[in-house]
């Protein structure tokens, strides 16, 4: 395992031995993770290894049983998900969680709400201050929808979109919260090779345009190996490896973990 | 207040608590298996008292024949309710099912008003259940003494059924996961039906004893006991049968003691006690005293 | 297209105004009272729909908030002499016994008090979800009712209040209903409304998008209670008499019926359904008259129509779950399309 700790000075987000227990079951044990600004890092591992649980701890959906998470030198573990989002972490969901009955545009607009400065009276009375904010929210949301190629579908009901578009909409929605760190939970799931390749470019592109740091869970190894600078490998809740793509590809324990799973299946 | 009087109140409380417990079990079993508050449960309880009234008074059949029939009739009413009001909505959003439950409750109440009449009726009280027993310093109505005993008998039978029979195993399996239970060859619909049947039968037993103890019956008599017993189930930890029993006793004893010990100005708040207790429990232990913690999967 | 809608909207408003004017001048007391009741149920339906339909909170506390509004309005508007006559068991406490203010101020105070009660209740209760929330709000409504029964010197207990001055005419009732519609439409179409809908659709996703669940749920709950309080106050004024028994669960049930039938999450659906149900329940009174079933007779039991109403609610939920409008709103395009398509189908001509 190679880990260059001398680059620590630009650390943006760091998980310090976070553990999640459900009753007697330890889903994730002493998970350590550190992302530097601008990095794209992947989290891989067999099904049920605890990857999404790790995401849920970072985003505040679960409170870690032990350990802490630091963003920009501030502790965020213990905060609620909406507070963490405000501090600059956005995410997508593995099992797509769009606001089903609402339009594509509304889905993105909702993610702007956290930055709204008008109060509900100013909003309900449609005062100029609110109108200005609403206008800029719409502009920003439309820009993001153009980015993900969904601008023409702004008035469609979100769940009427094909699967791949729903995943892209989730990304646009996450970007609307103005994140520093973007967590993608299996962004390429259900995509064909062409779409997967597009997605790979797209992830790099948004990283550059929006100045993001990206942490993603992914099973498509071509995506993972293609764009991530480093990879963490989880198995049964324990980090079994950490390193560059080529290091991970040749790591004996990683190979065993994956083969072991194949034997079970 | 002397110790004798305290004991007197305590027995009264335990007796009332037993009745609450019997009804609360129905709520908890249905919640355990369907994650649904069966709002109509209190009205099924009410219907049982009318079945008994018509059997004994109108048709003049002896109570020991009527009562078992009432239990069976009430059980089938509960099963019918499930098929008509809940089964079609099995995959619908939760709020629809809850509204259906409220609708079913109102339908039963209003049907009762129309069919049985809105005025109170006197529940028949056979002689065996009247009179007083002397337990040391405490003199009790026979019924107050019988109710906890009958409750315990049925409770033991229920726990045996759930923990040591195939039907019970099926019920436990379905309450964990409908789909998996179905794949394992369990008839999910039948199991849910049986659960409603058992819950309603217990409500009927509770209703019969309730009628004997408070022999005034009327179409809306199930509303308050229904709400309180649901609260009892929540306090004990919904989905947990022992919890429902515990909750029933806490509520029964608590209510009687409150009325006994508080100045008479405040006895009007008796019915508020259950609700206040509910809110306190939900705040400090949302899953109840014996409930398990459930966390949502993301 | 826009011009057409403007004309149609204008004609609709004009039609309503003419209707209200003729109702005010030519209708008898009973139908006039019914029409006023429609306005009040529109307010009550919208207030409950904001919480249950738009925010997705299963709240059953409507009757409690209405009671707060109704009692506040009644106590602040009744004349000193009426109060003395009404409180014969125990006198009304100071300063309520000497206050008498115009009803519109009383209504606002009633709404604010109901909102304040919602604020107090909301802090503990809104942490609960689904049916737990339902039962807890129902519990609070019951507690409010029990408190009213037991505070003789403030509310006159179970005896209720009589002689509430009937000052709000049809213009007030419909004016306030129109303001309520405008306020709620404006709110739900704003960023805050989108946030509420997001909570309804998916709480976890909403929270992950930075929406403070508790703050927004409380906002919706308080606003809902405010309008429920106003609606309760108007009901007290219209009826002239209130008693604690009025504010039981059946009242909440009636309003629930309105929003389920109209569509949880639809303003226009709620308006249509509020009018339909208010008029429907009144005219269904026919079936409360004696009916002979052969083996037993129902001697004018006030219950038959409730049987029908409960059956309707169940039928709607079972077979027509989204109600009249679902989460959609009525618009002219939809209506015109609907009516222009029919003759084509009848004639069998496809265009």
JSON list of N, CA, C and O in Angstrom, two decimals, chain C residues 270-297:
[
{"chain": "C", "resi": 270, "resn": "UNK", "atom": "N", "xyz": [-59.17, 20.76, -4.66]},
{"chain": "C", "resi": 270, "resn": "UNK", "atom": "CA", "xyz": [-59.71, 21.01, -3.33]},
{"chain": "C", "resi": 270, "resn": "UNK", "atom": "C", "xyz": [-60.92, 21.93, -3.39]},
{"chain": "C", "resi": 270, "resn": "UNK", "atom": "O", "xyz": [-61.91, 21.72, -2.70]},
{"chain": "C", "resi": 271, "resn": "UNK", "atom": "N", "xyz": [-60.83, 22.98, -4.23]},
{"chain": "C", "resi": 271, "resn": "UNK", "atom": "CA", "xyz": [-61.93, 23.94, -4.31]},
{"chain": "C", "resi": 271, "resn": "UNK", "atom": "C", "xyz": [-63.20, 23.25, -4.82]},
{"chain": "C", "resi": 271, "resn": "UNK", "atom": "O", "xyz": [-64.27, 23.35, -4.22]},
{"chain": "C", "resi": 272, "resn": "UNK", "atom": "N", "xyz": [-63.03, 22.51, -5.92]},
{"chain": "C", "resi": 272, "resn": "UNK", "atom": "CA", "xyz": [-64.19, 21.82, -6.50]},
{"chain": "C", "resi": 272, "resn": "UNK", "atom": "C", "xyz": [-64.79, 20.85, -5.49]},
{"chain": "C", "resi": 272, "resn": "UNK", "atom": "O", "xyz": [-66.00, 20.81, -5.26]},
{"chain": "C", "resi": 273, "resn": "UNK", "atom": "N", "xyz": [-63.89, 20.09, -4.86]},
{"chain": "C", "resi": 273, "resn": "UNK", "atom": "CA", "xyz": [-64.37, 19.05, -3.96]},
{"chain": "C", "resi": 273, "resn": "UNK", "atom": "C", "xyz": [-64.98, 19.65, -2.70]},
{"chain": "C", "resi": 273, "resn": "UNK", "atom": "O", "xyz": [-65.96, 19.11, -2.15]},
{"chain": "C", "resi": 274, "resn": "UNK", "atom": "N", "xyz": [-64.45, 20.79, -2.23]},
{"chain": "C", "resi": 274, "resn": "UNK", "atom": "CA", "xyz": [-65.03, 21.43, -1.03]},
{"chain": "C", "resi": 274, "resn": "UNK", "atom": "C", "xyz": [-66.47, 21.84, -1.31]},
{"chain": "C", "resi": 274, "resn": "UNK", "atom": "O", "xyz": [-67.37, 21.60, -0.49]},
{"chain": "C", "resi": 275, "resn": "UNK", "atom": "N", "xyz": [-66.70, 22.42, -2.48]},
{"chain": "C", "resi": 275, "resn": "UNK", "atom": "CA", "xyz": [-68.05, 22.84, -2.83]},
{"chain": "C", "resi": 275, "resn": "UNK", "atom": "C", "xyz": [-68.95, 21.61, -2.99]},
{"chain": "C", "resi": 275, "resn": "UNK", "atom": "O", "xyz": [-70.04, 21.53, -2.43]},
{"chain": "C", "resi": 276, "resn": "UNK", "atom": "N", "xyz": [-68.44, 20.61, -3.72]},
{"chain": "C", "resi": 276, "resn": "UNK", "atom": "CA", "xyz": [-69.25, 19.41, -3.98]},
{"chain": "C", "resi": 276, "resn": "UNK", "atom": "C", "xyz": [-69.63, 18.72, -2.68]},
{"chain": "C", "resi": 276, "resn": "UNK", "atom": "O", "xyz": [-70.78, 18.32, -2.48]},
{"chain": "C", "resi": 277, "resn": "UNK", "atom": "N", "xyz": [-68.67, 18.58, -1.78]},
{"chain": "C", "resi": 277, "resn": "UNK", "atom": "CA", "xyz": [-68.95, 17.83, -0.56]},
{"chain": "C", "resi": 277, "resn": "UNK", "atom": "C", "xyz": [-69.84, 18.62, 0.39]},
{"chain": "C", "resi": 277, "resn": "UNK", "atom": "O", "xyz": [-70.74, 18.06, 1.03]},
{"chain": "C", "resi": 278, "resn": "UNK", "atom": "N", "xyz": [-69.62, 19.94, 0.47]},
{"chain": "C", "resi": 278, "resn": "UNK", "atom": "CA", "xyz": [-70.47, 20.74, 1.35]},
{"chain": "C", "resi": 278, "resn": "UNK", "atom": "C", "xyz": [-71.93, 20.66, 0.89]},
{"chain": "C", "resi": 278, "resn": "UNK", "atom": "O", "xyz": [-72.83, 20.39, 1.69]},
{"chain": "C", "resi": 279, "resn": "UNK", "atom": "N", "xyz": [-72.13, 20.87, -0.40]},
{"chain": "C", "resi": 279, "resn": "UNK", "atom": "CA", "xyz": [-73.50, 20.81, -0.91]},
{"chain": "C", "resi": 279, "resn": "UNK", "atom": "C", "xyz": [-74.02, 19.37, -0.84]},
{"chain": "C", "resi": 279, "resn": "UNK", "atom": "O", "xyz": [-75.15, 19.12, -0.43]},
{"chain": "C", "resi": 280, "resn": "UNK", "atom": "N", "xyz": [-73.16, 18.43, -1.23]},
{"chain": "C", "resi": 280, "resn": "UNK", "atom": "CA", "xyz": [-73.54, 17.02, -1.24]},
{"chain": "C", "resi": 280, "resn": "UNK", "atom": "C", "xyz": [-74.02, 16.54, 0.12]},
{"chain": "C", "resi": 280, "resn": "UNK", "atom": "O", "xyz": [-75.10, 15.97, 0.24]},
{"chain": "C", "resi": 281, "resn": "UNK", "atom": "N", "xyz": [-73.24, 16.82, 1.17]},
{"chain": "C", "resi": 281, "resn": "UNK", "atom": "CA", "xyz": [-73.63, 16.34, 2.51]},
{"chain": "C", "resi": 281, "resn": "UNK", "atom": "C", "xyz": [-74.94, 16.97, 2.94]},
{"chain": "C", "resi": 281, "resn": "UNK", "atom": "O", "xyz": [-75.76, 16.31, 3.57]},
{"chain": "C", "resi": 282, "resn": "UNK", "atom": "N", "xyz": [-75.17, 18.23, 2.58]},
{"chain": "C", "resi": 282, "resn": "UNK", "atom": "CA", "xyz": [-76.42, 18.87, 2.99]},
{"chain": "C", "resi": 282, "resn": "UNK", "atom": "C", "xyz": [-77.60, 18.22, 2.26]},
{"chain": "C", "resi": 282, "resn": "UNK", "atom": "O", "xyz": [-78.60, 17.89, 2.87]},
{"chain": "C", "resi": 283, "resn": "UNK", "atom": "N", "xyz": [-77.44, 18.04, 0.96]},
{"chain": "C", "resi": 283, "resn": "UNK", "atom": "CA", "xyz": [-78.57, 17.50, 0.20]},
{"chain": "C", "resi": 283, "resn": "UNK", "atom": "C", "xyz": [-78.76, 16.01, 0.43]},
{"chain": "C", "resi": 283, "resn": "UNK", "atom": "O", "xyz": [-79.83, 15.47, 0.21]},
{"chain": "C", "resi": 284, "resn": "UNK", "atom": "N", "xyz": [-77.70, 15.34, 0.91]},
{"chain": "C", "resi": 284, "resn": "UNK", "atom": "CA", "xyz": [-77.84, 13.92, 1.25]},
{"chain": "C", "resi": 284, "resn": "UNK", "atom": "C", "xyz": [-78.73, 13.73, 2.47]},
{"chain": "C", "resi": 284, "resn": "UNK", "atom": "O", "xyz": [-79.13, 12.62, 2.79]},
{"chain": "C", "resi": 285, "resn": "UNK", "atom": "N", "xyz": [-79.03, 14.84, 3.16]},
{"chain": "C", "resi": 285, "resn": "UNK", "atom": "CA", "xyz": [-79.87, 14.75, 4.36]},
{"chain": "C", "resi": 285, "resn": "UNK", "atom": "C", "xyz": [-81.19, 14.05, 4.05]},
{"chain": "C", "resi": 285, "resn": "UNK", "atom": "O", "xyz": [-81.82, 13.50, 4.94]},
{"chain": "C", "resi": 286, "resn": "UNK", "atom": "N", "xyz": [-81.58, 14.06, 2.77]},
{"chain": "C", "resi": 286, "resn": "UNK", "atom": "CA", "xyz": [-82.79, 13.38, 2.34]},
{"chain": "C", "resi": 286, "resn": "UNK", "atom": "C", "xyz": [-82.80, 11.93, 2.83]},
{"chain": "C", "resi": 286, "resn": "UNK", "atom": "O", "xyz": [-83.81, 11.44, 3.34]},
{"chain": "C", "resi": 287, "resn": "UNK", "atom": "N", "xyz": [-81.67, 11.27, 2.68]},
{"chain": "C", "resi": 287, "resn": "UNK", "atom": "CA", "xyz": [-81.66, 9.84, 3.00]},
{"chain": "C", "resi": 287, "resn": "UNK", "atom": "C", "xyz": [-81.59, 9.57, 4.49]},
{"chain": "C", "resi": 287, "resn": "UNK", "atom": "O", "xyz": [-81.61, 8.43, 4.91]},
{"chain": "C", "resi": 288, "resn": "UNK", "atom": "N", "xyz": [-81.52, 10.64, 5.29]},
{"chain": "C", "resi": 288, "resn": "UNK", "atom": "CA", "xyz": [-81.58, 10.43, 6.73]},
{"chain": "C", "resi": 288, "resn": "UNK", "atom": "C", "xyz": [-83.02, 10.26, 7.21]},
{"chain": "C", "resi": 288, "resn": "UNK", "atom": "O", "xyz": [-83.28, 9.92, 8.35]},
{"chain": "C", "resi": 289, "resn": "UNK", "atom": "N", "xyz": [-83.96, 10.48, 6.31]},
{"chain": "C", "resi": 289, "resn": "UNK", "atom": "CA", "xyz": [-85.38, 10.34, 6.67]},
{"chain": "C", "resi": 289, "resn": "UNK", "atom": "C", "xyz": [-85.72, 8.85, 6.78]},
{"chain": "C", "resi": 289, "resn": "UNK", "atom": "O", "xyz": [-85.00, 8.00, 6.29]},
{"chain": "C", "resi": 290, "resn": "UNK", "atom": "N", "xyz": [-86.85, 8.53, 7.42]},
{"chain": "C", "resi": 290, "resn": "UNK", "atom": "CA", "xyz": [-87.17, 7.12, 7.67]},
{"chain": "C", "resi": 290, "resn": "UNK", "atom": "C", "xyz": [-87.15, 6.25, 6.41]},
{"chain": "C", "resi": 290, "resn": "UNK", "atom": "O", "xyz": [-87.67, 6.65, 5.36]},
{"chain": "C", "resi": 291, "resn": "UNK", "atom": "N", "xyz": [-86.49, 5.12, 6.53]},
{"chain": "C", "resi": 291, "resn": "UNK", "atom": "CA", "xyz": [-86.48, 4.16, 5.43]},
{"chain": "C", "resi": 291, "resn": "UNK", "atom": "C", "xyz": [-86.88, 2.81, 6.01]},
{"chain": "C", "resi": 291, "resn": "UNK", "atom": "O", "xyz": [-86.39, 2.41, 7.07]},
{"chain": "C", "resi": 292, "resn": "UNK", "atom": "N", "xyz": [-87.77, 2.12, 5.34]},
{"chain": "C", "resi": 292, "resn": "UNK", "atom": "CA", "xyz": [-88.24, 0.83, 5.84]},
{"chain": "C", "resi": 292, "resn": "UNK", "atom": "C", "xyz": [-87.49, -0.29, 5.11]},
{"chain": "C", "resi": 292, "resn": "UNK", "atom": "O", "xyz": [-87.57, -0.41, 3.90]},
{"chain": "C", "resi": 293, "resn": "UNK", "atom": "N", "xyz": [-86.72, -1.06, 5.88]},
{"chain": "C", "resi": 293, "resn": "UNK", "atom": "CA", "xyz": [-85.96, -2.15, 5.26]},
{"chain": "C", "resi": 293, "resn": "UNK", "atom": "C", "xyz": [-86.71, -3.47, 5.32]},
{"chain": "C", "resi": 293, "resn": "UNK", "atom": "O", "xyz": [-86.16, -4.51, 5.07]},
{"chain": "C", "resi": 294, "resn": "UNK", "atom": "N", "xyz": [-87.96, -3.44, 5.78]},
{"chain": "C", "resi": 294, "resn": "UNK", "atom": "CA", "xyz": [-88.69, -4.69, 5.88]},
{"chain": "C", "resi": 294, "resn": "UNK", "atom": "C", "xyz": [-88.61, -5.26, 7.28]},
{"chain": "C", "resi": 294, "resn": "UNK", "atom": "O", "xyz": [-89.53, -5.13, 8.08]},
{"chain": "C", "resi": 295, "resn": "UNK", "atom": "N", "xyz": [-87.44, -5.82, 7.63]},
{"chain": "C", "resi": 295, "resn": "UNK", "atom": "CA", "xyz": [-87.33, -6.44, 8.96]},
{"chain": "C", "resi": 295, "resn": "UNK", "atom": "C", "xyz": [-86.97, -5.42, 10.05]},
{"chain": "C", "resi": 295, "resn": "UNK", "atom": "O", "xyz": [-87.12, -5.68, 11.22]},
{"chain": "C", "resi": 296, "resn": "UNK", "atom": "N", "xyz": [-86.47, -4.29, 9.66]},
{"chain": "C", "resi": 296, "resn": "UNK", "atom": "CA", "xyz": [-86.35, -3.20, 10.65]},
{"chain": "C", "resi": 296, "resn": "UNK", "atom": "C", "xyz": [-86.51, -1.86, 9.95]},
{"chain": "C", "resi": 296, "resn": "UNK", "atom": "O", "xyz": [-86.35, -1.76, 8.73]},
{"chain": "C", "resi": 297, "resn": "UNK", "atom": "N", "xyz": [-86.82, -0.87, 10.74]},
{"chain": "C", "resi": 297, "resn": "UNK", "atom": "CA", "xyz": [-87.07, 0.44, 10.17]},
{"chain": "C", "resi": 297, "resn": "UNK", "atom": "C", "xyz": [-86.08, 1.43, 10.74]},
{"chain": "C", "resi": 297, "resn": "UNK", "atom": "O", "xyz": [-85.69, 1.33, 11.91]}
]
